[in-house]
PDB file of N, CA and C in Angstrom:
ATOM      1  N   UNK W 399     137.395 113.702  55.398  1.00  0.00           N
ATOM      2  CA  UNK W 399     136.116 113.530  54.734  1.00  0.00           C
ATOM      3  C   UNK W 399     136.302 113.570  53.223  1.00  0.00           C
ATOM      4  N   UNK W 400     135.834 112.635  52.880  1.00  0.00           N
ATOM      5  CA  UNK W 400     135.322 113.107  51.102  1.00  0.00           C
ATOM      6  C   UNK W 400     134.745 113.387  50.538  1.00  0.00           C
ATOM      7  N   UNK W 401     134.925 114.468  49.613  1.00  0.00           N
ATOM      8  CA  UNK W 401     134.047 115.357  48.481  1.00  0.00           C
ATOM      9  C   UNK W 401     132.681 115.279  48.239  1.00  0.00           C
ATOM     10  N   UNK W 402     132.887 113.313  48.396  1.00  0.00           N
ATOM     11  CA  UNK W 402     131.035 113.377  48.053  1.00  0.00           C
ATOM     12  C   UNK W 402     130.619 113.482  49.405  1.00  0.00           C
ATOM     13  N   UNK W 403     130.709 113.250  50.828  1.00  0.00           N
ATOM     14  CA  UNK W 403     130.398 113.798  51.670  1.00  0.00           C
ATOM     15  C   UNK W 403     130.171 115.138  52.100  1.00  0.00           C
ATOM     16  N   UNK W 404     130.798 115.887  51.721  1.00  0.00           N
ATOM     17  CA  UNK W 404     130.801 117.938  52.066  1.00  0.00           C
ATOM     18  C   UNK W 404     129.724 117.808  50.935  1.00  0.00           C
ATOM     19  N   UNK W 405     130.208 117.302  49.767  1.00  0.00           N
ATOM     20  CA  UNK W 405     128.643 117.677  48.988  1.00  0.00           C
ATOM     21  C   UNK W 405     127.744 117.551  49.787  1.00  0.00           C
ATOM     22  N   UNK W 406     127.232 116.435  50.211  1.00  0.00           N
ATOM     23  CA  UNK W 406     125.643 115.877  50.662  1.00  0.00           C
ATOM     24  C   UNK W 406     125.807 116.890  51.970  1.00  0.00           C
ATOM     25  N   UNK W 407     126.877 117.229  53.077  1.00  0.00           N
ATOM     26  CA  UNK W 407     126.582 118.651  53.687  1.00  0.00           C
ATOM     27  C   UNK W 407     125.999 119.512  53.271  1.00  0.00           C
ATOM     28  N   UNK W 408     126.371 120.146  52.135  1.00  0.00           N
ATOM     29  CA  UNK W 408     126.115 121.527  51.640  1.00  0.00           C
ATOM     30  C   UNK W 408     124.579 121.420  51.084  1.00  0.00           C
ATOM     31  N   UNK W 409     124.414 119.929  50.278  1.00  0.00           N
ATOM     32  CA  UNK W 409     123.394 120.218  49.821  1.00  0.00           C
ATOM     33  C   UNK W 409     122.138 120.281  51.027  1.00  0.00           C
ATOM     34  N   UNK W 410     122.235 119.431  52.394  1.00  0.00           N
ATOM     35  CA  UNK W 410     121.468 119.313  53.401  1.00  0.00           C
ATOM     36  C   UNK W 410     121.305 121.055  54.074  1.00  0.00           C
ATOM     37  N   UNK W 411     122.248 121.379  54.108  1.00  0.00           N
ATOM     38  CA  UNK W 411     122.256 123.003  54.820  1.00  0.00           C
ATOM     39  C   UNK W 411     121.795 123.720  53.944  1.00  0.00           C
ATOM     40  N   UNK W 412     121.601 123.678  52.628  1.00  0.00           N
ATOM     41  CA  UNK W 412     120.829 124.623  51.613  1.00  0.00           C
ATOM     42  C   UNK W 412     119.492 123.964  51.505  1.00  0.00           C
ATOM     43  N   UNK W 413     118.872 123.213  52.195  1.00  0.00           N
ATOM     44  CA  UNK W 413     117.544 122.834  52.528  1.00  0.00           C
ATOM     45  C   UNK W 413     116.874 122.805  54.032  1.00  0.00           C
ATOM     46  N   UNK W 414     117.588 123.446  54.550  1.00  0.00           N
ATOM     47  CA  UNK W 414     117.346 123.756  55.979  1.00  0.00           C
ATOM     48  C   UNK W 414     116.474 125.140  55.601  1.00  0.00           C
ATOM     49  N   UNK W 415     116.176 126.439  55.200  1.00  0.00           N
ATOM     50  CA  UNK W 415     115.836 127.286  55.053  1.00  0.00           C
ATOM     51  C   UNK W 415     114.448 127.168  54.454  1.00  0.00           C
ATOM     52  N   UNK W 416     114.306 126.136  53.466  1.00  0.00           N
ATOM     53  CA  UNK W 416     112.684 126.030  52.625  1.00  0.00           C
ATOM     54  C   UNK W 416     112.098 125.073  53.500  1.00  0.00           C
ATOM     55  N   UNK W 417     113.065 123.816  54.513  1.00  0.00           N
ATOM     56  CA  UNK W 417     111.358 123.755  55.699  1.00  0.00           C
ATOM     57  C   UNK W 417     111.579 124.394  56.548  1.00  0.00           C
ATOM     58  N   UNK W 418     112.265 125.417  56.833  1.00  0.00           N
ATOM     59  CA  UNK W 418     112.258 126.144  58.542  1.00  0.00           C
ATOM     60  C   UNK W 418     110.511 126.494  57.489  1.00  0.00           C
ATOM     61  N   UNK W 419     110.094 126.843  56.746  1.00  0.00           N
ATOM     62  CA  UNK W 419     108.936 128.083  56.513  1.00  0.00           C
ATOM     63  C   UNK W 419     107.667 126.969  56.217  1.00  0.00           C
ATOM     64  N   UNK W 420     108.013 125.790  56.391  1.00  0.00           N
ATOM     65  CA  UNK W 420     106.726 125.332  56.066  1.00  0.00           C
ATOM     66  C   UNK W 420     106.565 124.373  57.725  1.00  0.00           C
ATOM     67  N   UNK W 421     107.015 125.034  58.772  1.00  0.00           N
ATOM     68  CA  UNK W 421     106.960 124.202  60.134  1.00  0.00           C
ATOM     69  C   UNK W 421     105.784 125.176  60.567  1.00  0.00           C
ATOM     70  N   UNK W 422     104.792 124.144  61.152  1.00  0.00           N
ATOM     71  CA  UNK W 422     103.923 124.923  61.981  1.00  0.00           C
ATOM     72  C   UNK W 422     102.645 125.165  61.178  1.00  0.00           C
ATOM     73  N   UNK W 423     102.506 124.404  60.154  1.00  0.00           N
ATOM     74  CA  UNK W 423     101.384 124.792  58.915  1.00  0.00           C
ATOM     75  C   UNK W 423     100.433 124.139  58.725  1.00  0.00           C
ATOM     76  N   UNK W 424      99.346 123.931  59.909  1.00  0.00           N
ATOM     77  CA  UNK W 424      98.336 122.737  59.680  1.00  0.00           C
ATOM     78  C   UNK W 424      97.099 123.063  58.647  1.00  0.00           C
ATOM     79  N   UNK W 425      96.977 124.346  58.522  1.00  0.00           N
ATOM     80  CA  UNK W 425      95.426 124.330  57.825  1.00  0.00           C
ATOM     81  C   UNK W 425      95.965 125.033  56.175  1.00  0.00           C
ATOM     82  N   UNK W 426      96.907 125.111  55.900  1.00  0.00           N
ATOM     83  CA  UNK W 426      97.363 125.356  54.306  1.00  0.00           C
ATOM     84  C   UNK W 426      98.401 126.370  54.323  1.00  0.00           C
ATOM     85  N   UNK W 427      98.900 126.910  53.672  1.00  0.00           N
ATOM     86  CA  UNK W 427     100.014 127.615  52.961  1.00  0.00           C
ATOM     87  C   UNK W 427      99.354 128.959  53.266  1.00  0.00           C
ATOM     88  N   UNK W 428      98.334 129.501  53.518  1.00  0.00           N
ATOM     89  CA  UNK W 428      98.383 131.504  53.369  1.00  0.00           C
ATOM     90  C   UNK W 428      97.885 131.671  54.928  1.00  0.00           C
ATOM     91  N   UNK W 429      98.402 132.145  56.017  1.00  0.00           N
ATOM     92  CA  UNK W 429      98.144 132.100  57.194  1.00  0.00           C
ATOM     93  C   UNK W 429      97.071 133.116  57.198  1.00  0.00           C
ATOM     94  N   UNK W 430      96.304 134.254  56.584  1.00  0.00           N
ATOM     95  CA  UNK W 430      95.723 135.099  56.466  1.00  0.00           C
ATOM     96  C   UNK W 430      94.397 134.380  55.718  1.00  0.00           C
ATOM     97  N   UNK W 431      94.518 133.370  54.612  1.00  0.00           N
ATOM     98  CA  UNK W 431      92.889 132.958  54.332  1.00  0.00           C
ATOM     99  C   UNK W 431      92.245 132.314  55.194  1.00  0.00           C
ATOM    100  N   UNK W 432      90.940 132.342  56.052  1.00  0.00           N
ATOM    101  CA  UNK W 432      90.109 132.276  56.800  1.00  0.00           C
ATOM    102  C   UNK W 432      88.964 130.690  56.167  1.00  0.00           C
ATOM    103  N   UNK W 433      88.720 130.165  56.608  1.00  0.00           N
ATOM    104  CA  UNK W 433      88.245 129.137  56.097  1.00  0.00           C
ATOM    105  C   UNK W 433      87.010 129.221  56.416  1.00  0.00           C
ATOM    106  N   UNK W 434      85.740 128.793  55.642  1.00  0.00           N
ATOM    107  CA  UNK W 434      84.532 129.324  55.645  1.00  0.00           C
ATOM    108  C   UNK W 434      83.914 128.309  54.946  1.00  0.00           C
ATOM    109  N   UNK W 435      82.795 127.821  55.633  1.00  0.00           N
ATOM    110  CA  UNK W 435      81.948 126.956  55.325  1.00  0.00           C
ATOM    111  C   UNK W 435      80.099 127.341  54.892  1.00  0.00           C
ATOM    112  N   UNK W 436      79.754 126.420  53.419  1.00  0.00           N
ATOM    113  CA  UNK W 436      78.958 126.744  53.177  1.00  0.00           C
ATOM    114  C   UNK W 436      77.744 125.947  53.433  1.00  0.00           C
ATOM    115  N   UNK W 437      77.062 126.156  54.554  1.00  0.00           N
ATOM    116  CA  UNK W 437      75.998 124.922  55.314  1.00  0.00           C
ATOM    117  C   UNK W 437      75.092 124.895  54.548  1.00  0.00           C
ATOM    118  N   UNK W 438      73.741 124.349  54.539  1.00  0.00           N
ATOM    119  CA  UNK W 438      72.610 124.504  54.314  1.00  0.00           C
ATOM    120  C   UNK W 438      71.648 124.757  55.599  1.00  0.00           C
ATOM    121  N   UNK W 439      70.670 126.025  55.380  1.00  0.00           N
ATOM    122  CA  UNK W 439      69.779 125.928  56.339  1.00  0.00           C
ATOM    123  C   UNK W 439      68.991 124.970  56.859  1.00  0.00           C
ATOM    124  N   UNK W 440      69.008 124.386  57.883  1.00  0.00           N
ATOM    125  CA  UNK W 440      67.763 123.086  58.521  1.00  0.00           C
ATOM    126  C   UNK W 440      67.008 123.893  59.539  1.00  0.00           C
ATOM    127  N   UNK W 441      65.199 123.375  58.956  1.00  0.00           N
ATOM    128  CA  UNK W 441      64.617 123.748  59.951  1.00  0.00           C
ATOM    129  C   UNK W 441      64.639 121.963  61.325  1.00  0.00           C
ATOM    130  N   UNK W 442      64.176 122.906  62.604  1.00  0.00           N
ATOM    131  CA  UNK W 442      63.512 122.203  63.671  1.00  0.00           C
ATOM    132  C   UNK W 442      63.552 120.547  63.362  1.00  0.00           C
ATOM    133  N   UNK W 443      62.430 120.285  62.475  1.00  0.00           N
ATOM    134  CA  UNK W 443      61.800 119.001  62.492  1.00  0.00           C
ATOM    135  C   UNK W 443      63.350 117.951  61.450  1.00  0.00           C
ATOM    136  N   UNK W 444      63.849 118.998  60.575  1.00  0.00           N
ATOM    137  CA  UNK W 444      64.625 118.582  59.810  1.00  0.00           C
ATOM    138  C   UNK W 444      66.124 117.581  60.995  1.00  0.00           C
ATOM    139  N   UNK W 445      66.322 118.913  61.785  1.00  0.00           N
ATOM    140  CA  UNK W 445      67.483 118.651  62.732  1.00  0.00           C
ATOM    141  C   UNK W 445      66.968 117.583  63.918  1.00  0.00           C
ATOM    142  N   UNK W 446      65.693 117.355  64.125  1.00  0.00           N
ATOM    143  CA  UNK W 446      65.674 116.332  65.062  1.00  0.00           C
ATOM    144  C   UNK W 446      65.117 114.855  64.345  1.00  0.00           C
ATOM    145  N   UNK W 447      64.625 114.742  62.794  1.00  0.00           N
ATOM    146  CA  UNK W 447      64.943 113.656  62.305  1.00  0.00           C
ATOM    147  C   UNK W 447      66.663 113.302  61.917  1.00  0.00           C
ATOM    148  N   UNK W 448      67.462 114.148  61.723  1.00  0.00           N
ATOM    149  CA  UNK W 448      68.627 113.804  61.777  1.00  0.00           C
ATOM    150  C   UNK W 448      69.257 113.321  63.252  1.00  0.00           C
ATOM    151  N   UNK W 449      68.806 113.965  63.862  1.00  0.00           N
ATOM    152  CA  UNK W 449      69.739 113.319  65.633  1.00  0.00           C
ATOM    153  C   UNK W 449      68.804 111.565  66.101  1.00  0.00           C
ATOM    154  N   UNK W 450      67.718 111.625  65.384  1.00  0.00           N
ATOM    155  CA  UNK W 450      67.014 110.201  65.548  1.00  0.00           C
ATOM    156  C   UNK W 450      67.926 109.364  64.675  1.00  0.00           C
ATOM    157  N   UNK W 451      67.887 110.070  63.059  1.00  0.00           N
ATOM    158  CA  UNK W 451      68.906 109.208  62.658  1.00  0.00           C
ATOM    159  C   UNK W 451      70.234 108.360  63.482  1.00  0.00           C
ATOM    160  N   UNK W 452      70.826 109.170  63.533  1.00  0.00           N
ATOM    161  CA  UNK W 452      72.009 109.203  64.158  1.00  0.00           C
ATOM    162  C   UNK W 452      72.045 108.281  65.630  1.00  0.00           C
ATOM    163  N   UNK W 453      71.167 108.725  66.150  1.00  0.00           N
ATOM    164  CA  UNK W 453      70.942 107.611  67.630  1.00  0.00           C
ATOM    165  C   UNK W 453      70.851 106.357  67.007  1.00  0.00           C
ATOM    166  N   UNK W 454      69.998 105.803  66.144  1.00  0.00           N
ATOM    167  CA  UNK W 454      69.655 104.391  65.692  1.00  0.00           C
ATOM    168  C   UNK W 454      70.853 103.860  65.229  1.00  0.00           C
ATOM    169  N   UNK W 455      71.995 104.872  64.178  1.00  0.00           N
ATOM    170  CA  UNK W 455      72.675 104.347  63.453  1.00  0.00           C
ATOM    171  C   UNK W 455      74.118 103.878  64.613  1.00  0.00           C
ATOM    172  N   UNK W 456      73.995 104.940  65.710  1.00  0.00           N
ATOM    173  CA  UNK W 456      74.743 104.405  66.553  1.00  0.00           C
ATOM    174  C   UNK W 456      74.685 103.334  67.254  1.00  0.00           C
ATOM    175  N   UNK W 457      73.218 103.042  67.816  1.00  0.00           N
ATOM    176  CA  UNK W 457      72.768 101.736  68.432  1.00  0.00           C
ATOM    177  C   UNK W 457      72.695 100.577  67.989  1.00  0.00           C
ATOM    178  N   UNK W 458      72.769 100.511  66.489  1.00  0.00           N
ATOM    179  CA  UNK W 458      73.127  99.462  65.638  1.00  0.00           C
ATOM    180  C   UNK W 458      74.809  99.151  65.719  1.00  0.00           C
ATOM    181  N   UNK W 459      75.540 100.467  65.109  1.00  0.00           N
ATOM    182  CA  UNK W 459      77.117 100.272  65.879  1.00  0.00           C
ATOM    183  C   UNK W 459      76.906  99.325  67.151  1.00  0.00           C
ATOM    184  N   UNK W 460      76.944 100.056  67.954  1.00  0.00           N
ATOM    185  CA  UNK W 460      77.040  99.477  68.922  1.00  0.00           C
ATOM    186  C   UNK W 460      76.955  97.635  69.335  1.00  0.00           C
ATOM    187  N   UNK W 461      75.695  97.532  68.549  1.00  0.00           N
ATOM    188  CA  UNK W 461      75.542  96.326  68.822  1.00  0.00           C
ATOM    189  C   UNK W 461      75.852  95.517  68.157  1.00  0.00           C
ATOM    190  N   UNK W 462      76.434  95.723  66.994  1.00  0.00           N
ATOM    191  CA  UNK W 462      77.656  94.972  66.443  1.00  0.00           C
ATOM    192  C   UNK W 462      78.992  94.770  66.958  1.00  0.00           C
ATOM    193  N   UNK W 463      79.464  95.787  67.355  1.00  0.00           N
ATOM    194  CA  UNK W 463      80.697  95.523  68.693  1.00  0.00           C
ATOM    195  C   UNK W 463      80.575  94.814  69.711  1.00  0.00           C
ATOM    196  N   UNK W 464      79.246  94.828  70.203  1.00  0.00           N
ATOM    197  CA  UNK W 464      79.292  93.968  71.442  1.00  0.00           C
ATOM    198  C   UNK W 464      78.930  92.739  70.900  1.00  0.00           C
ATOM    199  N   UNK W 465      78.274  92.315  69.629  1.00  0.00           N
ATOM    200  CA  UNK W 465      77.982  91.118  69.294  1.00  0.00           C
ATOM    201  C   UNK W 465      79.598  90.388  69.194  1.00  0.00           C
ATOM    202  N   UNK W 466      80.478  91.472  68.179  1.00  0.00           N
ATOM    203  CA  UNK W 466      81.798  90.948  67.428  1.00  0.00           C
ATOM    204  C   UNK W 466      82.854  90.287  68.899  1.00  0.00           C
ATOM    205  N   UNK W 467      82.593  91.598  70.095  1.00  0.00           N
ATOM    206  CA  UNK W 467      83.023  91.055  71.078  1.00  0.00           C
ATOM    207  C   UNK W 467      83.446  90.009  71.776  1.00  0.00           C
ATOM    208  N   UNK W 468      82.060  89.407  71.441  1.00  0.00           N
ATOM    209  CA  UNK W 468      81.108  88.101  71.745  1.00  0.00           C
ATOM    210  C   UNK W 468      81.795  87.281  71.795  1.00  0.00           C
ATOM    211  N   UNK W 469      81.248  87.164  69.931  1.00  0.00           N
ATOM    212  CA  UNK W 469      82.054  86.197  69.483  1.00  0.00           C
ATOM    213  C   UNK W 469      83.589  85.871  69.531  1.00  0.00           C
ATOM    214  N   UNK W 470      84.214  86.955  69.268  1.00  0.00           N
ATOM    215  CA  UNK W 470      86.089  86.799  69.405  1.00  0.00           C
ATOM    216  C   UNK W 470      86.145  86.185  70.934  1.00  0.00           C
ATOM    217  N   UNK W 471      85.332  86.498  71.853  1.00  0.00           N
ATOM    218  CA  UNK W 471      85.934  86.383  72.968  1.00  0.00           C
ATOM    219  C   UNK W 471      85.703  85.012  73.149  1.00  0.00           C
ATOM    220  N   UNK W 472      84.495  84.060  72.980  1.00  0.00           N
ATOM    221  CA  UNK W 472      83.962  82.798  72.888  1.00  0.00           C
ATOM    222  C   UNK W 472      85.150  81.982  71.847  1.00  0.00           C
ATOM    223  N   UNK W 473      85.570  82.314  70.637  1.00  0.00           N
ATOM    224  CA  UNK W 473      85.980  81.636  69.995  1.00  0.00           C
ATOM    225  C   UNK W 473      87.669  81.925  70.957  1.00  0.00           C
ATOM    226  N   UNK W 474      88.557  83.242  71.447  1.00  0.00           N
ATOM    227  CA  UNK W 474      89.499  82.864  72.419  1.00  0.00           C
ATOM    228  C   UNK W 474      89.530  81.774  73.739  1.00  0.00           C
ATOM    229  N   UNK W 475      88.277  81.692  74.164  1.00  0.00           N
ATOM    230  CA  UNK W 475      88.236  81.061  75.205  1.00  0.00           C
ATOM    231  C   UNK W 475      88.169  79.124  74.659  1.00  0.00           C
ATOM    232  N   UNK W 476      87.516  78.773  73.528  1.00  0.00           N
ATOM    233  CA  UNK W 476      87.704  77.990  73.063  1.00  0.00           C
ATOM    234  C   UNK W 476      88.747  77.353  72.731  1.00  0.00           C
ATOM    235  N   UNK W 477      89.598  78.426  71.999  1.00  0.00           N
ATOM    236  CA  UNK W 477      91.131  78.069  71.544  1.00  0.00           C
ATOM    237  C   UNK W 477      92.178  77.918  72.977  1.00  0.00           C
ATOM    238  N   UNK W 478      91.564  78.613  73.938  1.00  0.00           N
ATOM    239  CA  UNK W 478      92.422  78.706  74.902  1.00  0.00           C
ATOM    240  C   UNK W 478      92.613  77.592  76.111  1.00  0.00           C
ATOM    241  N   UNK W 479      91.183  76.779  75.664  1.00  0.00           N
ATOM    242  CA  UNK W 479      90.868  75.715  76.681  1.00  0.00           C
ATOM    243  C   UNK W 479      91.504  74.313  75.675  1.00  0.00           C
ATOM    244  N   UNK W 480      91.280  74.595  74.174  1.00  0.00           N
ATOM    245  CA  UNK W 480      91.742  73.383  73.611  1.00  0.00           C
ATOM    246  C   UNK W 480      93.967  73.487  73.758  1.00  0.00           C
ATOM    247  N   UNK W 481      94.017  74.620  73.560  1.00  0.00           N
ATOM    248  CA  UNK W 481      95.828  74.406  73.913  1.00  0.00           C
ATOM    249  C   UNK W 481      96.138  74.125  74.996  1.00  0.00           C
ATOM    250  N   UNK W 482      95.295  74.529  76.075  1.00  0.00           N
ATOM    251  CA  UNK W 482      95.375  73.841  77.880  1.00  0.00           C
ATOM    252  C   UNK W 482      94.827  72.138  77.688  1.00  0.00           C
ATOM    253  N   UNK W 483      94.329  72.148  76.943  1.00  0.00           N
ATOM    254  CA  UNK W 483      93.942  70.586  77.005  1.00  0.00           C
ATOM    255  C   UNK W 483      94.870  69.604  76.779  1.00  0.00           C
ATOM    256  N   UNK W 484      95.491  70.331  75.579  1.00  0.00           N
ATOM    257  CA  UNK W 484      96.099  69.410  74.718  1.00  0.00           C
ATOM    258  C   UNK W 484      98.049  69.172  75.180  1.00  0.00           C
ATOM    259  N   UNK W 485      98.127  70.615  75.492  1.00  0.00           N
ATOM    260  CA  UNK W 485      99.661  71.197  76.465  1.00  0.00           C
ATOM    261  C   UNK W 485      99.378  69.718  77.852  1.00  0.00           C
ATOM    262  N   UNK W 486      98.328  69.553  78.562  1.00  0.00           N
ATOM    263  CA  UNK W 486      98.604  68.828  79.126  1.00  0.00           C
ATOM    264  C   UNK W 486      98.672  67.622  79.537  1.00  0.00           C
ATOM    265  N   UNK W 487      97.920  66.938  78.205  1.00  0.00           N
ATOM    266  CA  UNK W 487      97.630  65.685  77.840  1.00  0.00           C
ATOM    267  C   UNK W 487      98.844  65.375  77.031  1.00  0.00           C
TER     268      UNK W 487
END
């Protein structure tokens, strides 16, 4: 082996030790700070105009996917009948 090889060893094994300590660390660096959220109070009427929200904004989703669907699938079937057409003509 050569020199500059055992180098790039040594230097790899003297970096084995600073991530063994950062494996296993999904929510930050101090395993002891507690994470805490600052909500705002909602009354009743507040929380069920938000879940109406939310239904509509989904049902609109929605029906853009099934529109986009639609269409991709109409414009595949198009493309798919003109290369069968043409493959066999």
């Amino acid at each position: 082996m050569s020199s500059n090889s055992m180098n790039v060893i040594n230097y790899n094994r003297n970096q084995l030790p600073k991530r063994e300590k950062f494996k296993n660390l999904l929510g930050g660096y101090k395993r002891s700070r507690k994470t805490e959220y600052n909500l705002p109070k909602a009354s009743t009427k507040q929380l069920k105009e938000i879940g109406k929200r939310l239904k509509e904004e989904r049902k609109v989703r929605m029906l853009k996917v099934i529109l986009f669907t639609i269409i991709l699938s109409v414009f595949l079937l198009i493309g798919f009948t003109y290369l069968t057409d043409v493959l066999i003509n």
